[in-house]
XYZ file of C-alpha atoms in Angstrom:
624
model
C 117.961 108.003 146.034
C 118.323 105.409 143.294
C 115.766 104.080 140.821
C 116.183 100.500 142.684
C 115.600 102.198 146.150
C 112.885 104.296 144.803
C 110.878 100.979 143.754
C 111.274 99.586 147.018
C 110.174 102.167 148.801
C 107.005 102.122 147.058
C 106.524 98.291 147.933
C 104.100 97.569 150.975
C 105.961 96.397 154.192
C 109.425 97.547 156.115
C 111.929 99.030 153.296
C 114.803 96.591 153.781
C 118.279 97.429 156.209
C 120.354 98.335 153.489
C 118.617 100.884 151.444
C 117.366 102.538 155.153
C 121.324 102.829 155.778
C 122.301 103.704 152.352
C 119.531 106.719 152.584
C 120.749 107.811 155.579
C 124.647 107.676 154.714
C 123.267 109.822 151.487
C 121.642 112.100 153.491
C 124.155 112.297 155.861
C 127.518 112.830 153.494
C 125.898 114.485 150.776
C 124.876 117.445 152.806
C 128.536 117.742 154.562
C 129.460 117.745 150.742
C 127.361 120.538 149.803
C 128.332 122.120 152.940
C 132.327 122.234 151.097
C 130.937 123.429 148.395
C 129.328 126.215 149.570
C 131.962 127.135 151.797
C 134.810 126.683 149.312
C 132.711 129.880 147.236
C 132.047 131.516 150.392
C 135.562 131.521 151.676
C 136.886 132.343 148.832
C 134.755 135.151 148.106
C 135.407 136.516 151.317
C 138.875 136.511 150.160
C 138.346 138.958 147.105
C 135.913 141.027 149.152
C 137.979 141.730 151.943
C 141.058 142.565 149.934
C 138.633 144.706 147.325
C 135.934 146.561 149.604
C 137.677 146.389 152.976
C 141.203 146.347 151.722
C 142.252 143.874 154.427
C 143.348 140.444 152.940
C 142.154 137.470 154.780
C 145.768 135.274 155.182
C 143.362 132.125 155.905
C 140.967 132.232 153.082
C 143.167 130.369 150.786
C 144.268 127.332 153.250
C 140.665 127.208 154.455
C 139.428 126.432 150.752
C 141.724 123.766 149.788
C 141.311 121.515 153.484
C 137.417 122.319 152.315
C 138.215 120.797 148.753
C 140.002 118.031 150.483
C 137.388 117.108 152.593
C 134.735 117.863 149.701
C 136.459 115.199 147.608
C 137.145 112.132 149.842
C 133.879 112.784 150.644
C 132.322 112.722 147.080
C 134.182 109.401 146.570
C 131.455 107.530 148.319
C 128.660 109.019 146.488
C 129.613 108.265 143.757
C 130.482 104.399 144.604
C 126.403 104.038 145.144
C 125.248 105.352 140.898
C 129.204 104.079 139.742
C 129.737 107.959 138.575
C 133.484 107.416 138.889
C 135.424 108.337 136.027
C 135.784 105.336 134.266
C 136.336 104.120 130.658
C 134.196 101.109 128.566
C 136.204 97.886 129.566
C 135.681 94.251 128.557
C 132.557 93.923 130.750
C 130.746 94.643 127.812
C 131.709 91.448 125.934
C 131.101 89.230 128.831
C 128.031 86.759 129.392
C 125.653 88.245 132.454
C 127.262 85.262 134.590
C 130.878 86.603 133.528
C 130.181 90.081 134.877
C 128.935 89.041 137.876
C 132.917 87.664 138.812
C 133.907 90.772 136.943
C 132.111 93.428 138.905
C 133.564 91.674 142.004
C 136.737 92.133 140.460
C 136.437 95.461 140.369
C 134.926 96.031 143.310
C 137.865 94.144 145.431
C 140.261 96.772 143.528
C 138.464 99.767 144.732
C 137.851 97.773 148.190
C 141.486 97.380 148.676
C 142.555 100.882 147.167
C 139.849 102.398 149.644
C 141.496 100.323 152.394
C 144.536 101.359 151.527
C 144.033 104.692 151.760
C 142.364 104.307 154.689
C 145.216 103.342 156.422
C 147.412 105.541 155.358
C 145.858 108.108 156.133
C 145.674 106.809 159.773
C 149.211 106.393 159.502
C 149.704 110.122 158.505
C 147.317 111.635 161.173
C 149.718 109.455 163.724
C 152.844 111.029 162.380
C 151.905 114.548 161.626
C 152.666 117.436 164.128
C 152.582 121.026 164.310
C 149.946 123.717 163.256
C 149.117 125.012 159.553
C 150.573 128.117 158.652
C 147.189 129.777 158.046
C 144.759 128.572 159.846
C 146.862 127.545 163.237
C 145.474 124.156 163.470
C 146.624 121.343 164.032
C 147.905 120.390 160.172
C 146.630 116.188 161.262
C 143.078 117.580 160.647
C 143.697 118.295 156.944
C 143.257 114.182 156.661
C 140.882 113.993 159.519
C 138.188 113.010 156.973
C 139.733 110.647 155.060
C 139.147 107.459 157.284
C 135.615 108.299 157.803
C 134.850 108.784 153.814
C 136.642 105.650 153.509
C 134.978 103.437 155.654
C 131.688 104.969 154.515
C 132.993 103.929 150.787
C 133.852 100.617 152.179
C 129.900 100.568 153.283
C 128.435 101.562 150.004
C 129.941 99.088 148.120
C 129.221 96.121 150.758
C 125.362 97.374 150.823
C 124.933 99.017 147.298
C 124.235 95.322 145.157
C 121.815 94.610 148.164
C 119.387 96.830 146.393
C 119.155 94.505 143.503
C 118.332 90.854 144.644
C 120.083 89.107 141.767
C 122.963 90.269 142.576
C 122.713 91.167 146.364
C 125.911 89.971 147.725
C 128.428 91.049 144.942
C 129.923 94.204 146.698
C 130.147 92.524 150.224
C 131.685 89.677 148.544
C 134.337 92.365 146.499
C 135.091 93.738 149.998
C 135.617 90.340 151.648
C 138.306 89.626 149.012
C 140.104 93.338 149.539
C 140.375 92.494 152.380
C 142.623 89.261 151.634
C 143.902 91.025 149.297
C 144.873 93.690 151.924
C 146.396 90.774 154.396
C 148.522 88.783 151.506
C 149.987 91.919 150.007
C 150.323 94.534 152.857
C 150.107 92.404 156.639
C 151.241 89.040 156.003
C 153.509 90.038 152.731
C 152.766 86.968 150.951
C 153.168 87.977 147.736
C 155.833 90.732 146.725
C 157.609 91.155 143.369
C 160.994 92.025 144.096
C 162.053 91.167 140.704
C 159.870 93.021 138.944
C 160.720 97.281 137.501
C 158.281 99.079 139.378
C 157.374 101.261 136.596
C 156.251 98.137 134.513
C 154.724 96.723 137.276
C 152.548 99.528 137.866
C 152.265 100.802 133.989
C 150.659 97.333 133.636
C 148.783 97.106 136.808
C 147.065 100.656 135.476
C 146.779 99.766 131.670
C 144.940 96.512 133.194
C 143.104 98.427 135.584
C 141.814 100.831 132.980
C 140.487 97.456 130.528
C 138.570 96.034 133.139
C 136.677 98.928 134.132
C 137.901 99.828 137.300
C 137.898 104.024 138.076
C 140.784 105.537 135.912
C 141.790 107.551 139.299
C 141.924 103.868 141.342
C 143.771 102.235 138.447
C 146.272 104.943 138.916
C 146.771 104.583 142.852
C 146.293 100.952 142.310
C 149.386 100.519 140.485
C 151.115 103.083 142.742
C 150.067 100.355 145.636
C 151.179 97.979 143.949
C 154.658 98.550 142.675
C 155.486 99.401 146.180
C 155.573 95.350 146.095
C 158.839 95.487 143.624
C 160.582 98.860 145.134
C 159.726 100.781 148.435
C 159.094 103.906 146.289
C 156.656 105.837 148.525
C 155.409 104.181 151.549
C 151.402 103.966 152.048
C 150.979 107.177 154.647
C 153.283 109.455 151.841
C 151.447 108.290 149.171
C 148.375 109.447 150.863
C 149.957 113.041 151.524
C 151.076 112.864 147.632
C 147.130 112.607 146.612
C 146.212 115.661 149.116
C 149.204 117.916 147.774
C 148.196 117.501 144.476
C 144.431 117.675 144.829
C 144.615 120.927 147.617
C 146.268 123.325 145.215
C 144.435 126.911 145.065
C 144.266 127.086 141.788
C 142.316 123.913 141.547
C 139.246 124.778 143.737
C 138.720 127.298 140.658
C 136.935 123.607 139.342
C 134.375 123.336 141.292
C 133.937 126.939 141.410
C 133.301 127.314 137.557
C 131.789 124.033 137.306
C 129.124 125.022 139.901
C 128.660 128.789 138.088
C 127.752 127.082 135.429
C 125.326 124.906 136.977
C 123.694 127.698 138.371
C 123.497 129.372 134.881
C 121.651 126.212 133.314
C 119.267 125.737 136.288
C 118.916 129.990 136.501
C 117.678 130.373 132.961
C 120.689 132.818 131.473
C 121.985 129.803 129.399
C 118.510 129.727 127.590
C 119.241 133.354 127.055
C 122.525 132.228 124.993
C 121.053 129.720 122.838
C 118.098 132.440 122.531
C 120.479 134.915 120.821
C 122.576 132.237 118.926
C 119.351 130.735 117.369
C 118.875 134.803 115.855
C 122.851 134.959 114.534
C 122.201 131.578 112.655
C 118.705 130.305 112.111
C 118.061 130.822 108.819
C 121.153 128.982 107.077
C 121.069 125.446 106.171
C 120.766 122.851 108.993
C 120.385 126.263 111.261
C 119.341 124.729 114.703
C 122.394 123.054 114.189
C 124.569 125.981 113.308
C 122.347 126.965 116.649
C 124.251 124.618 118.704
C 127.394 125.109 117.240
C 127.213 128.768 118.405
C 125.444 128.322 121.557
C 128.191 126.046 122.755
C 130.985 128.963 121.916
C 128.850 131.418 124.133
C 128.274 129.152 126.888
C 132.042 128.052 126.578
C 132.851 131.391 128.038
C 131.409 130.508 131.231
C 131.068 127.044 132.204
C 134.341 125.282 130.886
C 132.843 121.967 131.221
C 132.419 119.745 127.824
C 130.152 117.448 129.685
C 127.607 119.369 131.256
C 127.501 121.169 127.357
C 126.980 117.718 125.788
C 124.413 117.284 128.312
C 122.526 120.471 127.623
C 122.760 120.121 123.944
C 121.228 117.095 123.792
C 118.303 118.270 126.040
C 117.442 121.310 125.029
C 118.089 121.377 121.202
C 118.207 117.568 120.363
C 114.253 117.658 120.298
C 113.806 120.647 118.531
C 116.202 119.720 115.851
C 114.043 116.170 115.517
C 110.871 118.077 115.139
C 112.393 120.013 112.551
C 113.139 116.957 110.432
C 116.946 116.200 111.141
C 118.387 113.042 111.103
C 118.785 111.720 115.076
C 122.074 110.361 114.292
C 122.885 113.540 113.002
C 121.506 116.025 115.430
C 123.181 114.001 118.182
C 126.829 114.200 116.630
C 125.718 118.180 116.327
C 125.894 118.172 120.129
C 128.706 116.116 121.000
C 130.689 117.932 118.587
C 130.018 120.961 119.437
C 130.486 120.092 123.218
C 134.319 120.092 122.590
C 134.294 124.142 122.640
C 133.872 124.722 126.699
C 137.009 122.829 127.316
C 138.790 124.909 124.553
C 137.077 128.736 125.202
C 138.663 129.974 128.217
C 137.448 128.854 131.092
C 138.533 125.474 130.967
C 138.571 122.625 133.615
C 141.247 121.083 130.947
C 143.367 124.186 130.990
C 143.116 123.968 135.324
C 144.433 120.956 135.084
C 146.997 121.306 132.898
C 147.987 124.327 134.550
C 148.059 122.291 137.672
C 150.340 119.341 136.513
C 152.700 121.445 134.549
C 153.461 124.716 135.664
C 152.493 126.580 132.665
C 149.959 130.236 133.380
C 146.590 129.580 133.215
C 146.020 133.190 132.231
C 148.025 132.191 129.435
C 146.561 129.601 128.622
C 142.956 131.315 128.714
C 144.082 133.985 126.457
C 145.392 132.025 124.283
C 142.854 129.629 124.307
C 140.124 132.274 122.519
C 141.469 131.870 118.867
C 141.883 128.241 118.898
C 138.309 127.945 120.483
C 136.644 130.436 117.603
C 138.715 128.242 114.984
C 137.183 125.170 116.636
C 133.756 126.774 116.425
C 134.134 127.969 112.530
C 135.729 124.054 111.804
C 132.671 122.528 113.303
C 130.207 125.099 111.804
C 131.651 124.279 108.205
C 131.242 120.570 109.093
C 127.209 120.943 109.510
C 127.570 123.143 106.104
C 129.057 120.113 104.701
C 126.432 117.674 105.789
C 123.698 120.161 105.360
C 124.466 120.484 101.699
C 125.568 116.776 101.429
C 122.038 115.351 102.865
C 119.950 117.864 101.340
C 118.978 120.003 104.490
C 117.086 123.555 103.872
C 116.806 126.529 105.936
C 113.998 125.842 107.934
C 113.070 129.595 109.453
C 113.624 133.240 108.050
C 116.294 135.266 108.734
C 115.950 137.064 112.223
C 115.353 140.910 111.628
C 118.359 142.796 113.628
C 115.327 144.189 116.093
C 114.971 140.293 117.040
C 118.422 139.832 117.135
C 119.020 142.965 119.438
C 116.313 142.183 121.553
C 118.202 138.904 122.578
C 121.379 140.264 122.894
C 120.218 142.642 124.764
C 118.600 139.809 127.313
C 122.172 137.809 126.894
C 124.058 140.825 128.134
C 124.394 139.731 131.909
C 125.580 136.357 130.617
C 128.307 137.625 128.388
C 129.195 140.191 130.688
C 130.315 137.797 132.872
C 132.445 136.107 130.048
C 134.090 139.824 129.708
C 134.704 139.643 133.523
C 136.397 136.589 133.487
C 139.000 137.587 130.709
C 139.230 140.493 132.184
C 140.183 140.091 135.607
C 142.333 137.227 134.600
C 144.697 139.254 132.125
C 144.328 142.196 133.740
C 145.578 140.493 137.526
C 142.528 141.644 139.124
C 141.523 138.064 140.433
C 143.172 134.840 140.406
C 141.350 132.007 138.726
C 139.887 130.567 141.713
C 138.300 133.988 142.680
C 137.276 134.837 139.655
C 135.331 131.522 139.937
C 134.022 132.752 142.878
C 132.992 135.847 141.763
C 131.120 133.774 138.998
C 129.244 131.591 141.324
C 127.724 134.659 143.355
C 126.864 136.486 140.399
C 125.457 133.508 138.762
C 123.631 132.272 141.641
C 122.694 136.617 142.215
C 120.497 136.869 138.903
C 119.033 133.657 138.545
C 117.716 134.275 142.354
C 117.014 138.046 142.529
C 116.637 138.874 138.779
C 115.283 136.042 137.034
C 113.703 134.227 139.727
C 113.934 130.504 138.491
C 115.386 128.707 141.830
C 113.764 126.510 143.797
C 115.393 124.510 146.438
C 115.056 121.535 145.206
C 116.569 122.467 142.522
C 119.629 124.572 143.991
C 119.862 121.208 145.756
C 120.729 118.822 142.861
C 122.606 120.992 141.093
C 124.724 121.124 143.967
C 125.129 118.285 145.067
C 126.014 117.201 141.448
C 128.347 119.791 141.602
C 129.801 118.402 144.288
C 130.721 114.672 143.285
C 131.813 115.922 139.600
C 134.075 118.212 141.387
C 135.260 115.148 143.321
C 135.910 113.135 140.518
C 137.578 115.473 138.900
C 140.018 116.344 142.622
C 140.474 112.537 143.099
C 142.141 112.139 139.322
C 144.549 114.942 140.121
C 145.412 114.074 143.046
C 145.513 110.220 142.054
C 148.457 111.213 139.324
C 150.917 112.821 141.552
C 152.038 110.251 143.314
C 151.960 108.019 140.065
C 154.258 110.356 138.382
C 156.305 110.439 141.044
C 157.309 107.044 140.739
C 157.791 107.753 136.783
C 160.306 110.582 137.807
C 161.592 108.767 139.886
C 162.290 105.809 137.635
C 163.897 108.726 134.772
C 160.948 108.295 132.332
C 160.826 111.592 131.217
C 164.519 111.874 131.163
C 164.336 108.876 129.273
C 161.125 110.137 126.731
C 163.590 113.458 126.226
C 166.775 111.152 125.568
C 164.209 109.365 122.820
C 163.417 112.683 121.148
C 167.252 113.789 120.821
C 168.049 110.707 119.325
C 165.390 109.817 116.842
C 163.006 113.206 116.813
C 165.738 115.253 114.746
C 162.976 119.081 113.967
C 160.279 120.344 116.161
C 157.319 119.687 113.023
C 158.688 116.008 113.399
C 158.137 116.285 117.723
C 154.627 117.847 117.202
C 153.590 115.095 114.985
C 155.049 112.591 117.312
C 152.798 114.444 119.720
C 149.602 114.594 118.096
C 149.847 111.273 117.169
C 150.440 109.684 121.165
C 147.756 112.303 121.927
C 145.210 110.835 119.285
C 145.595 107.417 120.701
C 145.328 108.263 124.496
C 142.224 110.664 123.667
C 140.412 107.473 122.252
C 140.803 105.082 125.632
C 141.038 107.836 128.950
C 139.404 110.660 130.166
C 140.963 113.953 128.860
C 141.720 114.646 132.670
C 143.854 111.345 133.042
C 145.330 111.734 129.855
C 146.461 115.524 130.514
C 147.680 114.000 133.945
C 149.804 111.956 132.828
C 151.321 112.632 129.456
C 151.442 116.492 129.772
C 154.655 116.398 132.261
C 156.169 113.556 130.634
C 156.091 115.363 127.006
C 156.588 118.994 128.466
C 160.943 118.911 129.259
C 160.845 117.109 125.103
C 158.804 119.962 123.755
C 160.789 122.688 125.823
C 164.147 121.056 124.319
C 162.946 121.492 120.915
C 162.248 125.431 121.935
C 158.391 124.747 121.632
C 156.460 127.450 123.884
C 154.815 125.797 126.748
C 151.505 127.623 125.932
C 151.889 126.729 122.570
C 152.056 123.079 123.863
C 149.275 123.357 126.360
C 147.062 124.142 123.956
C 147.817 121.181 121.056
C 146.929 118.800 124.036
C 143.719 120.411 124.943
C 142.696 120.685 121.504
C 143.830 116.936 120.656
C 142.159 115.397 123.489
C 138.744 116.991 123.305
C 138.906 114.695 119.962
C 138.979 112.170 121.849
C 135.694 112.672 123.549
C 134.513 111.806 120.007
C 136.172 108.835 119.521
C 135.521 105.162 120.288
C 135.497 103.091 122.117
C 135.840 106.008 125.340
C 134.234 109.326 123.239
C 132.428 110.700 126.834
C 130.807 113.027 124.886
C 128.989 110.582 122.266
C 128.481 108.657 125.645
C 126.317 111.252 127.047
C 124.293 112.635 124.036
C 123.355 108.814 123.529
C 122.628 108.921 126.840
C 120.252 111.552 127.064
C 118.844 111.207 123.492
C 118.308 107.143 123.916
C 120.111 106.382 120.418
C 122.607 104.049 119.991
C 126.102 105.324 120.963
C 127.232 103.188 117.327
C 124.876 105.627 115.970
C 126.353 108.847 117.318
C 129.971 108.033 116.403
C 129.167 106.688 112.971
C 127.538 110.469 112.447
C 130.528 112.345 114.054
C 133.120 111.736 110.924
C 132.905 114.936 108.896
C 133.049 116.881 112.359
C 136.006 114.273 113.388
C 137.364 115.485 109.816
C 136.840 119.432 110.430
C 138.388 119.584 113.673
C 141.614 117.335 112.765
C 142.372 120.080 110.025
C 141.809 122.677 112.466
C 143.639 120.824 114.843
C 146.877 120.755 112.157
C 146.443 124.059 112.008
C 146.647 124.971 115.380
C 149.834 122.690 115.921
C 152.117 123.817 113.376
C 150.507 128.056 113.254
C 151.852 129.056 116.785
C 150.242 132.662 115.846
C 147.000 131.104 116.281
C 147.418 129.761 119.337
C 150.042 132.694 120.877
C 148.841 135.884 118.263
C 147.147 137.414 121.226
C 149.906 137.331 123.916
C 152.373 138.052 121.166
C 150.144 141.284 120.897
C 150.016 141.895 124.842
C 146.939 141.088 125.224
């Protein structure tokens, strides 16, 4: 329930229509989320355990979880239309006056009105046209989109009611879906307005680059444009454009997201990461600036679990933000500490980045976790050197005695189930044991295992948020991928990245030269999109240039993870800052004005890492 519908309740007299309906739509999708989620881990567990224990494989297991991630993810898309969690970066609605971003919000709401509407119809469309059973499962294969026109019209709903909760400005959504609606008629029934002059790449490069500055969803900006520049060229009609989002969003590999994403949940809420930061605060206490050194490390150990940046940022600023105040740090400071240091989970293997990357490209992601470790650890030393820096620079002391190495094997010896579990997921990875998706599977039951049976710090309530956060950040994440294929359809189909390699041949004469090209149209995207957007759409473009120039694809997968995670610490986007001034209450000006010598640190490791392949490929040069 939201803050606004919490104060209403507790106001004497009937609680008004909308938030009754928007309480009961919560209730009512959020549990048939959590229901996905659960299943996804439980059908793909009973995958590995079949094949392992009973050795009989399960042929279904596999389809089953992506139609459940399908599902899971049209169905997180109205969830998150009620708190506006949709990936989305800072657009000019924060230089407007409040009457301004009243029109604006409309705006934006009449774009993801129309999108929704659009999507809503296609997928009707699609249902109509598609015959036959799944190869798996022997359904019908029309029930793979069954969902989508339900979670549509349910989004359609939250955004009408959601403004009704706030009285100023109680008819702004209704009003935004009024005007998709027009929208919908002039451009789609009626054909009003078409563009037949117009390049449909331009027309739908702008339509997204203006879609992204006014604050609409980077994933809606994407299909947006896609909608749109149907208006110049018949590229993809509305129903294949709809299949285009569910082909790239049901991949196997990709319901290892949620999968990881929710292991690590369970580890936070389960009391092992505590454990973690426990036995990094003994490695590193007593140097200068230690409970920052503390977070530094703590991130590197829980990297090997989670491989979600955000949820470490998050953390961070909870847990060791206060402690770090108490012991006389600068805010500004300790809050840069743990956005900085947030960077690592996305770099330590396993990585949501590296998923998707692996996803859009082609490239192993038990390549890319391998070779992911030295990078991360070079990361890790960068940023550790950077809190040196400022430690010595601003005069900080060690605050606490070294820890004897009875303390420090005491808390190993309590981190030992986490880190074992870090070992397992290398493991089974290099070793072929388990794919990534039931490895993260494996994670989830052995996370949710010891924080239930051993350490005993569940309660349902609890289990219940975290997994029902799970759930729409797993959504988010589904609905970006899925959002880009059909986007860079139309950009292969238009020759663009015949055209970007044509570019490099002619002007891009070495491979240093191509890298630094690289690095520095990675730089600039990292600073205005999501690191998930940005991966989706400038990894395949950049990948056939890099491959000309005999660049390894590995090699290349990692530069763009470890380029964009800089831009989570970059205005005016920099998620990371976002969220440690978030949870920490200081101004976000604040955060990124202390973030320079780590922004510093991590470009020279960054340098290093681009033009060292060793670094980056050492260990599968080695055969490991």
């Amino acid at each position: 329930m939201t803050e606004a519908a919490a104060a209403l309740e507790s106001r004497p007299g009937p609680r008004p229509f909308s938030v009754r309906t928007l309480d009961i739509l919560d209730a009512t999708v959020g549990a048939l989320a959590v229901f996905c989620l659960v299943s996804i881990a439980l059908v793909t567990l009973a995958g590995v355990v079949s094949r392992y224990v009973f050795s009989a494989s399960l042929t279904w297991t596999a389809e089953a979880g992506q139609w459940l991630f399908i599902y899971l993810i049209f169905l997180g898309i109205p969830l998150a239309h009620r708190e506006r969690l949709h990936i989305a970066i800072v657009g000019v609605d924060a230089l407007l006056s409040p009457g301004l971003k009243r029109t604006h919000q409309v705006l934006v709401d009449a774009a993801v009105a129309y999108t929704t509407i659009l999507l809503m119809f296609g997928a009707q469309k699609l249902i109509a046209l598609i015959g036959g059973l799944s190869t798996a499962l022997a359904l019908p294969a029309w029930l793979q989109y069954a969902g989508i026109p339900a979670s549509c019209a349910a989004g359609l709903v939250y955004i009408a009611l959601r403004d009704l909760e706030r009285p100023a400005d109680r008819y702004l959504g209704a009003l935004g879906v009024a005007l998709a609606g027009g929208f919908y008629w002039l451009f789609d029934v009626a054909r009003v307005l078409t563009f037949p002059e117009m390049d449909p790449v331009w027309l739908m490069s702008g339509t997204f680059v203006a879609g992204l500055a006014l604050g609409i969803p980077v994933a809606f900006s994407m299909l947006l444009g896609v909608f749109l520049a149907n208006l110049s060229v018949d590229i993809l009609p509305v129903a294949a454009i709809v299949q285009n989002v569910v082909r790239g969003a049901g991949q196997f590999l990709l319901l290892a997201i949620p999968l990881f994403l929710l292991a690590g949940a369970l580890m936070n809420v389960g009391g092992l990461t505590q454990r973690l930061i426990d036995f990094a605060h003994t490695l590193v206490r007593h140097m200068r600036a230690g409970l920052a050194q503390v977070t530094v490390v703590s991130a590197t150990l829980y990297g090997g679990i989670s491989g979600s940046s955000n949820a470490d940022a998050a953390l961070n600023a909870k847990m060791l933000h206060p402690a770090m105040l108490r012991d006389g740090y600068k805010p500004s400071f300790s809050a840069a500490a743990c956005a900085a240091s947030a960077v690592l989970p996305n770099i330590i293997p396993p990585s949501v980045g590296m998923l998707i990357i692996a996803a859009a490209t082609g490239i192993s992601v038990g390549q890319m976790f391998i070779a992911g470790i030295v990078p991360g650890l070079l990361y890790a030393a960068a940023l550790m050197l950077a809190v040196a820096f400022v430690a010595k620079r601003d005069g900080y002391k060690p605050a606490m005695a070294r820890a004897t190495w009875r303390e420090r094997g005491l808390a190993a010896k309590a981190a030992i189930p986490v880190m074992l579990l870090a070992v397992f997921i290398l493991g089974s990875l290099r070793f072929g044991i388990a794919t990534p998706t039931e490895t993260g599977a494996i994670a989830v039951a052995y996370s949710f295992l010891v924080g239930a049976l051993w350490m005993r710090s569940y309660t349902l309530k609890g289990l219940w948020q975290i997994l029902s956060q799970t759930a729409v950040d797993s959504a988010m994440i589904g609905l970006l991928i899925g959002a880009a294929i059909p986007f860079g359809f139309v950009l292969t189909t238009e020759r663009i990245p015949q055209a970007i390699v044509e570019f490099g041949a002619a002007w891009l004469t070495d491979g240093w030269i191509v890298l630094l090209f690289l690095n520095a149209v990675l730089l600039i995207a990292g600073m205005f999109l999501d690191i998930g957007a940005s991966i989706l759409i400038l990894a395949p473009l950049f990948l056939p240039l890099i491959e000309r120039f005999g660049i390894e694809p590995v090699h290349f997968g990692l530069i763009v993870i470890c380029n964009l995670m800089i831009g989570g610490l970059t205005p005016p986007v920099g998620i990371l800052a976002y969220i440690v001034s978030t949870v920490t209450r200081l101004p976000v000006v604040d955060v990124f004005s202390a973030l320079g010598p780590f922004l510093v640190a991590l470009l020279i490791a960054l340098a290093l890492i681009t033009y060292v392949p060793a670094i980056s490929m050492g260990l599968l040069w080695l055969g490991l």
